[in-house]
PDB file of C-alpha atoms in Angstrom:
ATOM      1  CA  MET A   1       0.100   0.142   0.077  1.00  0.00           C
ATOM      2  CA  GLY A   2       0.921   3.818  -0.153  1.00  0.00           C
ATOM      3  CA  CYS A   3       1.522   5.873   2.477  1.00  0.00           C
ATOM      4  CA  ILE A   4      -0.693   9.535   2.624  1.00  0.00           C
ATOM      5  CA  GLU A   5       1.542  10.701   5.078  1.00  0.00           C
ATOM      6  CA  GLU A   6       4.829  11.254   2.679  1.00  0.00           C
ATOM      7  CA  LEU A   7       2.415  12.823   0.450  1.00  0.00           C
ATOM      8  CA  PRO A   8       3.211  16.830   0.165  1.00  0.00           C
ATOM      9  CA  TYR A   9      -0.073  17.312   1.786  1.00  0.00           C
ATOM     10  CA  GLU A  10      -2.132  20.007   3.231  1.00  0.00           C
ATOM     11  CA  VAL A  11      -4.224  20.125   6.093  1.00  0.00           C
ATOM     12  CA  VAL A  12      -7.570  21.426   4.579  1.00  0.00           C
ATOM     13  CA  LEU A  13      -9.917  20.417   7.982  1.00  0.00           C
ATOM     14  CA  ARG A  14      -9.092  18.789  10.964  1.00  0.00           C
ATOM     15  CA  GLY A  15     -10.819  17.859  14.644  1.00  0.00           C
ATOM     16  CA  GLY A  16     -14.191  17.795  12.333  1.00  0.00           C
ATOM     17  CA  SER A  17     -16.379  14.487  11.676  1.00  0.00           C
ATOM     18  CA  PHE A  18     -16.405  12.091   8.898  1.00  0.00           C
ATOM     19  CA  LYS A  19     -19.730  13.628   7.761  1.00  0.00           C
ATOM     20  CA  GLU A  20     -18.379  17.183   8.395  1.00  0.00           C
ATOM     21  CA  CYS A  21     -16.021  16.268   5.773  1.00  0.00           C
ATOM     22  CA  ARG A  22     -18.241  14.998   3.435  1.00  0.00           C
ATOM     23  CA  ASP A  23     -20.276  18.128   3.547  1.00  0.00           C
ATOM     24  CA  TYR A  24     -17.347  20.339   3.014  1.00  0.00           C
ATOM     25  CA  VAL A  25     -15.920  18.998   0.170  1.00  0.00           C
ATOM     26  CA  ARG A  26     -19.772  18.931  -1.449  1.00  0.00           C
ATOM     27  CA  LYS A  27     -19.619  22.574  -0.138  1.00  0.00           C
ATOM     28  CA  HIS A  28     -16.856  24.140  -1.840  1.00  0.00           C
ATOM     29  CA  PHE A  29     -15.562  22.211  -4.826  1.00  0.00           C
ATOM     30  CA  ARG A  30     -17.603  22.001  -7.765  1.00  0.00           C
ATOM     31  CA  GLU A  31     -16.052  19.476  -9.296  1.00  0.00           C
ATOM     32  CA  SER A  32     -16.237  15.972  -6.523  1.00  0.00           C
ATOM     33  CA  LEU A  33     -17.125  12.200  -7.118  1.00  0.00           C
ATOM     34  CA  ASP A  34     -18.257   9.692  -4.198  1.00  0.00           C
ATOM     35  CA  VAL A  35     -16.591   6.149  -4.079  1.00  0.00           C
ATOM     36  CA  GLN A  36     -17.153   3.857  -1.889  1.00  0.00           C
ATOM     37  CA  PRO A  37     -15.082   2.949   1.206  1.00  0.00           C
ATOM     38  CA  GLY A  38     -12.118   0.191   0.268  1.00  0.00           C
ATOM     39  CA  PHE A  39     -11.406   2.584  -2.753  1.00  0.00           C
ATOM     40  CA  LYS A  40      -8.021   3.117  -4.007  1.00  0.00           C
ATOM     41  CA  ILE A  41      -6.517   6.674  -4.079  1.00  0.00           C
ATOM     42  CA  PHE A  42      -2.904   7.944  -3.453  1.00  0.00           C
ATOM     43  CA  ASP A  43      -2.582   3.178  -3.454  1.00  0.00           C
ATOM     44  CA  THR A  44      -4.456   4.010  -0.187  1.00  0.00           C
ATOM     45  CA  HIS A  45      -7.356   2.343   0.448  1.00  0.00           C
ATOM     46  CA  ILE A  46      -9.532   4.982   1.587  1.00  0.00           C
ATOM     47  CA  ILE A  47     -11.685   4.376   4.761  1.00  0.00           C
ATOM     48  CA  GLY A  48     -15.089   6.074   5.414  1.00  0.00           C
ATOM     49  CA  ILE A  49     -18.574   6.161   5.714  1.00  0.00           C
ATOM     50  CA  PRO A  50     -20.318   5.872   2.478  1.00  0.00           C
ATOM     51  CA  PRO A  51     -20.695   7.769   0.349  1.00  0.00           C
ATOM     52  CA  ILE A  52     -17.002   8.929   0.616  1.00  0.00           C
ATOM     53  CA  SER A  53     -16.438  12.886  -1.129  1.00  0.00           C
ATOM     54  CA  ILE A  54     -13.382  13.439  -3.248  1.00  0.00           C
ATOM     55  CA  GLY A  55     -13.311  16.592  -4.552  1.00  0.00           C
ATOM     56  CA  LEU A  56     -11.779  17.825  -7.433  1.00  0.00           C
ATOM     57  CA  ASP A  57      -9.880  22.039  -7.880  1.00  0.00           C
ATOM     58  CA  GLY A  58      -7.571  21.777 -10.850  1.00  0.00           C
ATOM     59  CA  ASP A  59      -4.218  19.040 -10.184  1.00  0.00           C
ATOM     60  CA  PHE A  60      -5.674  19.087  -6.533  1.00  0.00           C
ATOM     61  CA  VAL A  61      -7.627  16.518  -4.859  1.00  0.00           C
ATOM     62  CA  ILE A  62      -9.287  16.505  -1.712  1.00  0.00           C
ATOM     63  CA  PHE A  63     -10.066  13.540   0.391  1.00  0.00           C
ATOM     64  CA  PRO A  64     -10.696  12.782   3.785  1.00  0.00           C
ATOM     65  CA  PHE A  65      -8.249  10.655   5.646  1.00  0.00           C
ATOM     66  CA  THR A  66      -8.972   8.938   8.833  1.00  0.00           C
ATOM     67  CA  LYS A  67      -6.388   7.070  11.914  1.00  0.00           C
ATOM     68  CA  PRO A  68      -7.941   5.808  14.628  1.00  0.00           C
ATOM     69  CA  CYS A  69      -6.386   8.059  17.397  1.00  0.00           C
ATOM     70  CA  HIS A  70      -6.374  11.249  15.654  1.00  0.00           C
ATOM     71  CA  GLY A  71      -9.954  10.974  13.596  1.00  0.00           C
ATOM     72  CA  THR A  72     -10.687  12.509  10.133  1.00  0.00           C
ATOM     73  CA  PHE A  73      -8.648  15.112   7.812  1.00  0.00           C
ATOM     74  CA  LEU A  74      -9.541  16.555   4.944  1.00  0.00           C
ATOM     75  CA  LEU A  75      -6.474  16.182   2.789  1.00  0.00           C
ATOM     76  CA  ARG A  76      -5.504  18.208  -0.716  1.00  0.00           C
ATOM     77  CA  VAL A  77      -2.627  17.190  -2.640  1.00  0.00           C
ATOM     78  CA  GLU A  78      -1.508  17.961  -6.102  1.00  0.00           C
ATOM     79  CA  ASP A  79      -1.198  15.487  -8.404  1.00  0.00           C
ATOM     80  CA  ARG A  80      -2.301  16.083 -12.128  1.00  0.00           C
ATOM     81  CA  ALA A  81      -1.995  12.067 -12.643  1.00  0.00           C
ATOM     82  CA  GLU A  82      -4.565  11.494  -9.748  1.00  0.00           C
ATOM     83  CA  ALA A  83      -6.880  13.725 -10.258  1.00  0.00           C
ATOM     84  CA  ASP A  84      -7.155  13.274 -14.150  1.00  0.00           C
ATOM     85  CA  ARG A  85      -7.785   9.858 -13.045  1.00  0.00           C
ATOM     86  CA  LEU A  86     -10.367  10.270 -10.173  1.00  0.00           C
ATOM     87  CA  ARG A  87     -12.049  12.547 -13.357  1.00  0.00           C
ATOM     88  CA  LYS A  88     -12.173   9.707 -15.969  1.00  0.00           C
ATOM     89  CA  ARG A  89     -14.415   8.102 -13.349  1.00  0.00           C
ATOM     90  CA  LYS A  90     -16.734  10.799 -12.782  1.00  0.00           C
TER      91      LYS A  90
ATOM     92  CA  MET B   1     -28.124 -37.092   6.863  1.00  0.00           C
ATOM     93  CA  ILE B   2     -24.889 -37.677   7.629  1.00  0.00           C
ATOM     94  CA  GLY B   3     -23.017 -34.448   9.637  1.00  0.00           C
ATOM     95  CA  LEU B   4     -19.661 -33.474   9.499  1.00  0.00           C
ATOM     96  CA  ALA B   5     -17.611 -34.434  12.527  1.00  0.00           C
ATOM     97  CA  ASP B   6     -16.173 -31.836  14.535  1.00  0.00           C
ATOM     98  CA  GLU B   7     -13.216 -31.949  13.539  1.00  0.00           C
ATOM     99  CA  GLU B   8     -14.329 -31.498   9.708  1.00  0.00           C
ATOM    100  CA  LYS B   9     -16.195 -28.588  10.265  1.00  0.00           C
ATOM    101  CA  PRO B  10     -14.613 -25.660   8.431  1.00  0.00           C
ATOM    102  CA  GLN B  11     -12.776 -23.085  11.321  1.00  0.00           C
ATOM    103  CA  ARG B  12     -14.764 -19.582  11.686  1.00  0.00           C
ATOM    104  CA  SER B  13     -12.624 -16.822  11.635  1.00  0.00           C
ATOM    105  CA  ALA B  14     -13.410 -13.659  13.889  1.00  0.00           C
ATOM    106  CA  LEU B  15     -11.720  -9.673  13.503  1.00  0.00           C
ATOM    107  CA  LEU B  16     -11.195  -7.670  16.144  1.00  0.00           C
ATOM    108  CA  VAL B  17     -10.717  -4.468  14.543  1.00  0.00           C
ATOM    109  CA  LEU B  18      -8.980  -2.218  17.176  1.00  0.00           C
ATOM    110  CA  GLY B  19      -9.489   1.733  17.973  1.00  0.00           C
ATOM    111  CA  CYS B  20      -7.192   3.908  19.422  1.00  0.00           C
ATOM    112  CA  PRO B  21      -6.457   2.472  22.751  1.00  0.00           C
ATOM    113  CA  GLN B  22      -6.984   5.831  24.415  1.00  0.00           C
ATOM    114  CA  VAL B  23     -10.069   4.611  26.447  1.00  0.00           C
ATOM    115  CA  PRO B  24      -8.642   1.781  28.980  1.00  0.00           C
ATOM    116  CA  VAL B  25     -11.573  -0.938  28.306  1.00  0.00           C
ATOM    117  CA  GLN B  26     -10.862  -1.447  24.740  1.00  0.00           C
ATOM    118  CA  THR B  27      -7.489  -3.917  25.835  1.00  0.00           C
ATOM    119  CA  SER B  28      -9.522  -5.792  28.391  1.00  0.00           C
ATOM    120  CA  ILE B  29     -12.295  -6.991  26.269  1.00  0.00           C
ATOM    121  CA  ALA B  30     -10.426  -7.090  23.518  1.00  0.00           C
ATOM    122  CA  LEU B  31      -8.769  -9.970  25.694  1.00  0.00           C
ATOM    123  CA  TYR B  32     -12.182 -11.130  26.978  1.00  0.00           C
ATOM    124  CA  LEU B  33     -13.366 -11.362  24.070  1.00  0.00           C
ATOM    125  CA  ILE B  34     -10.686 -13.734  21.940  1.00  0.00           C
ATOM    126  CA  HIS B  35     -10.881 -15.859  25.009  1.00  0.00           C
ATOM    127  CA  ARG B  36     -14.490 -16.494  24.357  1.00  0.00           C
ATOM    128  CA  LEU B  37     -14.608 -16.709  20.665  1.00  0.00           C
ATOM    129  CA  ARG B  38     -11.723 -19.485  21.082  1.00  0.00           C
ATOM    130  CA  GLN B  39     -13.809 -21.498  23.612  1.00  0.00           C
ATOM    131  CA  ALA B  40     -16.147 -21.433  20.201  1.00  0.00           C
ATOM    132  CA  GLY B  41     -13.885 -23.158  18.460  1.00  0.00           C
ATOM    133  CA  ILE B  42     -13.830 -19.523  16.498  1.00  0.00           C
ATOM    134  CA  THR B  43      -9.954 -18.107  15.332  1.00  0.00           C
ATOM    135  CA  PRO B  44      -9.593 -15.018  16.615  1.00  0.00           C
ATOM    136  CA  VAL B  45      -7.306 -12.080  14.391  1.00  0.00           C
ATOM    137  CA  VAL B  46      -6.753  -8.751  16.175  1.00  0.00           C
ATOM    138  CA  ALA B  47      -6.024  -5.362  13.440  1.00  0.00           C
ATOM    139  CA  GLY B  48      -4.922  -2.360  14.961  1.00  0.00           C
ATOM    140  CA  ASN B  49      -2.490   0.028  15.341  1.00  0.00           C
ATOM    141  CA  ARG B  50       1.239  -0.188  16.532  1.00  0.00           C
ATOM    142  CA  SER B  51       0.060   0.665  20.251  1.00  0.00           C
ATOM    143  CA  ALA B  52      -3.306  -1.098  20.544  1.00  0.00           C
ATOM    144  CA  ILE B  53      -1.245  -4.480  19.281  1.00  0.00           C
ATOM    145  CA  THR B  54       1.462  -3.410  21.459  1.00  0.00           C
ATOM    146  CA  LEU B  55      -0.569  -3.411  24.188  1.00  0.00           C
ATOM    147  CA  LEU B  56      -2.669  -6.696  23.961  1.00  0.00           C
ATOM    148  CA  VAL B  57       1.556  -7.986  23.393  1.00  0.00           C
ATOM    149  CA  VAL B  58       2.604  -7.151  26.695  1.00  0.00           C
ATOM    150  CA  ALA B  59      -0.631  -7.583  28.310  1.00  0.00           C
ATOM    151  CA  ASP B  60      -0.631 -11.401  27.338  1.00  0.00           C
ATOM    152  CA  PRO B  61       2.909 -12.182  26.980  1.00  0.00           C
ATOM    153  CA  LYS B  62       2.612 -16.560  26.341  1.00  0.00           C
ATOM    154  CA  ARG B  63       0.479 -15.601  23.800  1.00  0.00           C
ATOM    155  CA  HIS B  64      -2.434 -17.910  26.443  1.00  0.00           C
ATOM    156  CA  TYR B  65      -5.003 -15.262  23.662  1.00  0.00           C
ATOM    157  CA  LEU B  66      -3.874 -13.789  21.469  1.00  0.00           C
ATOM    158  CA  GLY B  67      -2.961 -15.038  18.438  1.00  0.00           C
ATOM    159  CA  GLU B  68      -2.148 -13.399  15.180  1.00  0.00           C
ATOM    160  CA  ALA B  69      -1.966  -9.900  15.175  1.00  0.00           C
ATOM    161  CA  LEU B  70      -1.995  -7.690  11.832  1.00  0.00           C
ATOM    162  CA  ASP B  71      -1.391  -3.963  11.110  1.00  0.00           C
ATOM    163  CA  LEU B  72      -4.363  -2.364  11.008  1.00  0.00           C
ATOM    164  CA  ASP B  73      -3.949  -0.753   7.362  1.00  0.00           C
ATOM    165  CA  ARG B  74      -2.269  -4.223   6.161  1.00  0.00           C
ATOM    166  CA  ALA B  75      -5.955  -5.654   7.400  1.00  0.00           C
ATOM    167  CA  ILE B  76      -7.531  -3.599   5.298  1.00  0.00           C
ATOM    168  CA  ASP B  77      -5.842  -3.852   1.967  1.00  0.00           C
ATOM    169  CA  GLN B  78      -6.037  -7.785   2.303  1.00  0.00           C
ATOM    170  CA  ILE B  79      -9.536  -7.756   2.608  1.00  0.00           C
ATOM    171  CA  THR B  80     -10.353  -4.967  -0.033  1.00  0.00           C
ATOM    172  CA  GLU B  81      -7.942  -7.195  -2.371  1.00  0.00           C
ATOM    173  CA  LYS B  82     -10.344 -10.147  -1.559  1.00  0.00           C
ATOM    174  CA  LYS B  83      -6.919 -11.813  -0.338  1.00  0.00           C
ATOM    175  CA  ARG B  84      -8.787 -12.323   2.778  1.00  0.00           C
ATOM    176  CA  ASP B  85     -12.331 -12.557   4.935  1.00  0.00           C
ATOM    177  CA  PHE B  86     -13.621 -13.356   7.969  1.00  0.00           C
ATOM    178  CA  ASP B  87     -17.014 -14.820   9.153  1.00  0.00           C
ATOM    179  CA  LEU B  88     -17.009 -12.546  11.847  1.00  0.00           C
ATOM    180  CA  CYS B  89     -15.838  -8.604  11.973  1.00  0.00           C
ATOM    181  CA  PHE B  90     -15.959  -6.794  15.857  1.00  0.00           C
ATOM    182  CA  VAL B  91     -15.160  -3.150  15.655  1.00  0.00           C
ATOM    183  CA  PHE B  92     -14.028  -0.911  18.541  1.00  0.00           C
ATOM    184  CA  ILE B  93     -15.868   2.218  18.759  1.00  0.00           C
ATOM    185  CA  HIS B  94     -15.447   5.100  20.582  1.00  0.00           C
ATOM    186  CA  ASN B  95     -14.923   8.239  18.346  1.00  0.00           C
ATOM    187  CA  ASP B  96     -15.911   8.543  14.764  1.00  0.00           C
ATOM    188  CA  ALA B  97     -12.965   7.220  13.511  1.00  0.00           C
ATOM    189  CA  GLY B  98     -13.866   3.865  15.110  1.00  0.00           C
ATOM    190  CA  VAL B  99     -17.508   4.344  12.702  1.00  0.00           C
ATOM    191  CA  SER B 100     -15.695   4.735   9.683  1.00  0.00           C
ATOM    192  CA  TYR B 101     -14.024   1.772  10.348  1.00  0.00           C
ATOM    193  CA  ALA B 102     -16.691   0.328  10.988  1.00  0.00           C
ATOM    194  CA  ALA B 103     -18.663   1.223   8.093  1.00  0.00           C
ATOM    195  CA  THR B 104     -15.280   0.150   6.057  1.00  0.00           C
ATOM    196  CA  MET B 105     -15.893  -3.239   7.179  1.00  0.00           C
ATOM    197  CA  GLY B 106     -19.345  -3.572   6.365  1.00  0.00           C
ATOM    198  CA  VAL B 107     -18.669  -2.600   2.408  1.00  0.00           C
ATOM    199  CA  ILE B 108     -15.062  -4.405   2.141  1.00  0.00           C
ATOM    200  CA  SER B 109     -15.927  -7.919   4.294  1.00  0.00           C
ATOM    201  CA  ARG B 110     -18.576 -10.393   3.850  1.00  0.00           C
ATOM    202  CA  ALA B 111     -18.286 -11.011   7.518  1.00  0.00           C
ATOM    203  CA  ARG B 112     -21.406 -10.433  10.208  1.00  0.00           C
ATOM    204  CA  LEU B 113     -20.480  -7.196  11.756  1.00  0.00           C
ATOM    205  CA  TYR B 114     -20.826  -6.095  15.391  1.00  0.00           C
ATOM    206  CA  ALA B 115     -19.439  -2.495  16.744  1.00  0.00           C
ATOM    207  CA  LEU B 116     -18.353  -2.459  20.233  1.00  0.00           C
ATOM    208  CA  ILE B 117     -18.903   1.200  21.460  1.00  0.00           C
ATOM    209  CA  TYR B 118     -17.566   2.349  24.486  1.00  0.00           C
ATOM    210  CA  GLY B 119     -16.414   5.880  26.013  1.00  0.00           C
ATOM    211  CA  GLU B 120     -18.072   8.546  27.880  1.00  0.00           C
ATOM    212  CA  HIS B 121     -20.493   9.801  24.451  1.00  0.00           C
ATOM    213  CA  TYR B 122     -21.104   6.185  23.517  1.00  0.00           C
ATOM    214  CA  ASP B 123     -24.606   7.276  22.979  1.00  0.00           C
ATOM    215  CA  GLU B 124     -23.882   9.905  20.633  1.00  0.00           C
ATOM    216  CA  LEU B 125     -21.767   7.594  18.647  1.00  0.00           C
ATOM    217  CA  VAL B 126     -24.916   4.579  18.525  1.00  0.00           C
ATOM    218  CA  ALA B 127     -27.028   7.448  16.744  1.00  0.00           C
ATOM    219  CA  SER B 128     -24.440   8.225  14.348  1.00  0.00           C
ATOM    220  CA  ILE B 129     -24.241   4.824  12.759  1.00  0.00           C
ATOM    221  CA  GLU B 130     -26.627   4.299   9.677  1.00  0.00           C
ATOM    222  CA  PHE B 131     -25.477   1.535   8.526  1.00  0.00           C
ATOM    223  CA  PRO B 132     -25.930  -2.561   8.801  1.00  0.00           C
ATOM    224  CA  CYS B 133     -24.531  -4.167  11.980  1.00  0.00           C
ATOM    225  CA  GLN B 134     -25.328  -4.892  15.431  1.00  0.00           C
ATOM    226  CA  ASN B 135     -24.017  -2.578  18.307  1.00  0.00           C
ATOM    227  CA  ILE B 136     -23.065  -3.919  21.488  1.00  0.00           C
ATOM    228  CA  ALA B 137     -23.007  -0.466  23.594  1.00  0.00           C
ATOM    229  CA  ALA B 138     -22.416   0.440  26.727  1.00  0.00           C
ATOM    230  CA  LYS B 139     -20.948   3.688  28.769  1.00  0.00           C
ATOM    231  CA  ALA B 140     -17.946   2.011  29.904  1.00  0.00           C
ATOM    232  CA  VAL B 141     -14.439   3.992  30.332  1.00  0.00           C
ATOM    233  CA  HIS B 142     -11.796   2.505  33.159  1.00  0.00           C
ATOM    234  CA  ASN B 143     -14.316  -0.234  34.158  1.00  0.00           C
ATOM    235  CA  PRO B 144     -15.188  -2.925  31.205  1.00  0.00           C
ATOM    236  CA  MET B 145     -18.167  -3.982  33.309  1.00  0.00           C
ATOM    237  CA  PRO B 146     -20.911  -2.979  31.815  1.00  0.00           C
ATOM    238  CA  LEU B 147     -19.630  -3.639  28.484  1.00  0.00           C
ATOM    239  CA  LYS B 148     -18.874  -6.972  29.215  1.00  0.00           C
ATOM    240  CA  LYS B 149     -22.095  -7.876  30.350  1.00  0.00           C
ATOM    241  CA  ILE B 150     -23.813  -6.655  26.955  1.00  0.00           C
ATOM    242  CA  LEU B 151     -21.046  -8.887  25.342  1.00  0.00           C
ATOM    243  CA  ASP B 152     -22.498 -11.867  27.284  1.00  0.00           C
ATOM    244  CA  GLU B 153     -25.641 -11.290  26.897  1.00  0.00           C
ATOM    245  CA  VAL B 154     -25.407 -10.649  23.070  1.00  0.00           C
ATOM    246  CA  ALA B 155     -23.064 -13.575  23.070  1.00  0.00           C
ATOM    247  CA  PRO B 156     -21.887 -13.598  19.858  1.00  0.00           C
ATOM    248  CA  TRP B 157     -19.902 -16.108  19.714  1.00  0.00           C
ATOM    249  CA  ALA B 158     -22.705 -18.424  19.910  1.00  0.00           C
ATOM    250  CA  ALA B 159     -24.444 -17.419  16.907  1.00  0.00           C
TER     251      ALA B 159
END
């Protein structure tokens, strides 16, 4: 598996619930897609309550990242190839 | 009708998905559940982060109870990639992240899903669960007995 923590990410939202992260993506990004838990993003299986909303903003991918002790973060990573791959799934 | 002898029956397995070990009852209830599963002939496998697993390893140094223990991310990978699955899955929940892990297991695994919900705000967590699973919930933080009592009543190892 990949390691999200090694990506050059920015934290968009922290300390919120998973649902708040989903609502934030839907409200703040015109482009988004819904996926199921286990969907691979940046070579990592995504964790979450379905549907999981992923935002797209140019070459940026905005997605929730959950860890047992730290809750869910909404992260933003610039990666044109991954953004294009996700855009094709819409 | 000829039935399978006990030794010929396929062994059932259960995955225990541990949460953050911040709430003390988790390790105690996990070891107790492992014990009950073993008594019922069910093979328990534990998945968690390093701290959660280490608490179990230190508490059970001769591995009387604890068997296979997996890194949580690795377990998620194996199940999602259909390399492995379990008959039963118990997700330990005391925060929003735990609910996310339980929802994930409900989608990626074919196991019968149980949500073990505890902690100071267990009732809010119960209310937030909108996916199919059986809840085993009690206000338990330091004292595991309220959760143990409910677990014994549900007796998922006998289902």
